Structure formats: C-alpha cells, structure tokens
Amino acid sequence: MLNRILVLDDNQDLLNIVEETLSYENYQVLVTSDSHNLIEIAKIFRPDLFILDYKVTGMKSEEICRQIKWHPQFGSIPVILSSAYFHKDINYETMGCDDVIAKPFGLDELVGKVSNLVSARA
C-alpha cells in the first residue's frame, strides 16, 4: 500500500511539482490550497504525512498544525512545515511540526525528509 501525503500550499506551480515528484517516488499524493477544509479533506484521504505551507492563504499555519496535532485521528501524523520566511528567532517546534524545509528547496531534500518521517512511522 502506498503512503499518502497531503500537501497544502497556495502556489499551484509548487503543488504540481511536489505532486509529480512524490508520485514518482511511489507516494499517493493529494494537493490542495483549501486551508479551511484541510481536516475534512484529511478525514477522507487519511494521510500518513502532511506538508504545510507556512504562509498559506486563509489560515495561519500554526493554527492548522495545532488542529492536526490535537485531532484524535491525526495527532501522531508527522507534519513538515515549508516556508520561504524562516526566521532564526521563531521556534517552529512549538507549532507542532516534526520537520521544516526552507523554500526554495531541492527535490532530493524534500524526498529525503518525507522518506525519513514516513519510515519512522512504519
């Protein structure tokens, strides 16, 4: 069975690249820019990993991450936070994410982080 990755970002070009890359690596990928319905989408898709954009339109990523981590169905699911706006003074771990990736990121780096978190859950 393929591991499922749910990706939230408001950049359609990035979503297309991430979907193509992770699909090529044998992951089942669902991409969305709908931050308000992410939990409902996740209930249907049942992801093994979330990748969230830090500055997504509609909701703050801290709130989205908290919703995921406090949800009884998704609390143990790893979350990668991606952002072009990383600051050394912000403690991203307090947001509940399991890893971070700075944009622009290399596809090998993305695949490595995804693989590490998915295999750690297995």
Short mmCIF file of C-alpha atoms in Angstrom, two decimals:
data_model
loop_
_atom_site.label_atom_id
_atom_site.label_comp_id
_atom_site.label_asym_id
_atom_site.label_seq_id
_atom_site.Cartn_x
_atom_site.Cartn_y
_atom_site.Cartn_z
CA MET A 1 0.00 0.00 0.00
CA LEU A 2 1.28 3.45 -0.91
CA ASN A 3 1.97 6.01 1.80
CA ARG A 4 -0.34 9.01 1.47
CA ILE A 5 0.95 12.58 1.57
CA LEU A 6 -1.40 15.57 1.91
CA VAL A 7 0.17 18.84 0.72
CA LEU A 8 -1.27 22.28 1.48
CA ASP A 9 0.10 25.29 -0.39
CA ASP A 10 -1.37 28.26 -2.25
CA ASN A 11 1.21 28.10 -5.06
CA GLN A 12 -0.24 25.88 -7.77
CA ASP A 13 3.09 25.52 -9.58
CA LEU A 14 4.75 24.25 -6.41
CA LEU A 15 1.85 21.87 -5.76
CA ASN A 16 2.24 20.42 -9.26
CA ILE A 17 6.00 19.90 -8.83
CA VAL A 18 5.64 18.34 -5.36
CA GLU A 19 2.81 16.07 -6.53
CA GLU A 20 4.77 14.89 -9.55
CA THR A 21 7.98 14.35 -7.58
CA LEU A 22 6.40 12.43 -4.70
CA SER A 23 4.18 10.40 -7.04
CA TYR A 24 7.31 9.37 -8.94
CA GLU A 25 8.74 8.20 -5.59
CA ASN A 26 5.69 5.92 -5.15
CA TYR A 27 3.69 8.05 -2.73
CA GLN A 28 -0.01 8.68 -3.15
CA VAL A 29 -0.26 12.48 -3.13
CA LEU A 30 -3.21 14.81 -2.68
CA VAL A 31 -2.57 18.53 -3.10
CA THR A 32 -4.86 21.33 -2.01
CA SER A 33 -4.91 25.06 -1.39
CA ASP A 34 -8.03 24.79 0.80
CA SER A 35 -6.77 25.57 4.30
CA HIS A 36 -10.26 25.93 5.79
CA ASN A 37 -11.32 22.36 4.93
CA LEU A 38 -8.00 20.60 5.45
CA ILE A 39 -9.21 18.47 8.36
CA GLU A 40 -12.27 17.33 6.41
CA ILE A 41 -10.08 16.54 3.39
CA ALA A 42 -7.71 14.61 5.67
CA LYS A 43 -10.56 12.59 7.16
CA ILE A 44 -11.36 11.29 3.69
CA PHE A 45 -7.77 10.93 2.39
CA ARG A 46 -6.25 9.60 5.67
CA PRO A 47 -2.68 10.85 5.08
CA ASP A 48 0.48 9.37 6.53
CA LEU A 49 2.20 12.77 6.35
CA PHE A 50 1.23 16.43 5.97
CA ILE A 51 3.28 19.10 4.20
CA LEU A 52 2.02 22.58 5.08
CA ASP A 53 2.97 25.97 3.68
CA TYR A 54 3.81 28.44 6.46
CA LYS A 55 2.14 31.41 4.73
CA VAL A 56 -0.92 29.77 3.19
CA THR A 57 -3.86 31.97 2.29
CA GLY A 58 -6.80 31.80 4.69
CA MET A 59 -5.43 30.47 7.98
CA LYS A 60 -2.21 30.70 9.92
CA SER A 61 -0.15 27.56 9.59
CA GLU A 62 0.34 27.47 13.37
CA GLU A 63 -3.42 27.07 13.75
CA ILE A 64 -3.61 24.42 11.04
CA CYS A 65 -0.75 22.48 12.61
CA ARG A 66 -2.38 22.68 16.05
CA GLN A 67 -5.66 21.42 14.61
CA ILE A 68 -3.86 18.44 13.11
CA LYS A 69 -1.83 17.64 16.25
CA TRP A 70 -4.83 17.98 18.58
CA HIS A 71 -7.13 15.93 16.39
CA PRO A 72 -7.57 12.39 17.74
CA GLN A 73 -7.23 10.86 14.27
CA PHE A 74 -4.17 12.88 13.19
CA GLY A 75 -2.22 13.71 16.33
CA SER A 76 0.53 11.20 15.58
CA ILE A 77 0.80 12.06 11.88
CA PRO A 78 4.06 13.90 11.06
CA VAL A 79 3.93 17.44 9.69
CA ILE A 80 6.56 19.15 7.54
CA LEU A 81 6.30 22.93 7.52
CA SER A 82 7.61 24.60 4.35
CA SER A 83 8.37 28.29 4.10
CA ALA A 84 10.38 30.97 2.37
CA TYR A 85 10.02 33.07 5.53
CA PHE A 86 12.11 31.19 8.08
CA HIS A 87 13.50 33.25 10.92
CA LYS A 88 16.07 32.04 13.42
CA ASP A 89 14.09 33.63 16.27
CA ILE A 90 10.97 31.52 15.68
CA ASN A 91 10.74 28.14 17.38
CA TYR A 92 8.91 26.08 14.77
CA GLU A 93 8.77 23.05 17.05
CA THR A 94 6.32 24.90 19.31
CA MET A 95 3.93 24.92 16.35
CA GLY A 96 3.84 21.13 16.46
CA CYS A 97 5.65 20.43 13.22
CA ASP A 98 8.02 17.49 13.02
CA ASP A 99 10.37 19.00 10.44
CA VAL A 100 10.84 22.16 8.41
CA ILE A 101 12.00 22.78 4.87
CA ALA A 102 13.04 26.17 3.51
CA LYS A 103 11.80 27.33 0.12
CA PRO A 104 13.17 27.12 -2.42
CA PHE A 105 14.03 23.53 -1.60
CA GLY A 106 15.69 20.86 -3.65
CA LEU A 107 13.53 17.93 -4.62
CA ASP A 108 16.10 15.49 -3.20
CA GLU A 109 15.86 17.30 0.14
CA LEU A 110 12.05 17.08 0.06
CA VAL A 111 12.07 13.37 -0.80
CA GLY A 112 14.64 12.71 1.94
CA LYS A 113 12.59 14.47 4.63
CA VAL A 114 9.38 12.74 3.54
CA SER A 115 11.09 9.35 3.44
CA ASN A 116 12.62 9.82 6.90
CA LEU A 117 9.33 10.77 8.53
CA VAL A 118 7.25 8.10 6.78
CA SER A 119 9.75 5.34 7.57
CA ALA A 120 9.95 6.48 11.20
CA ARG A 121 6.18 5.86 11.50
CA ALA A 122 6.36 2.38 9.97
#
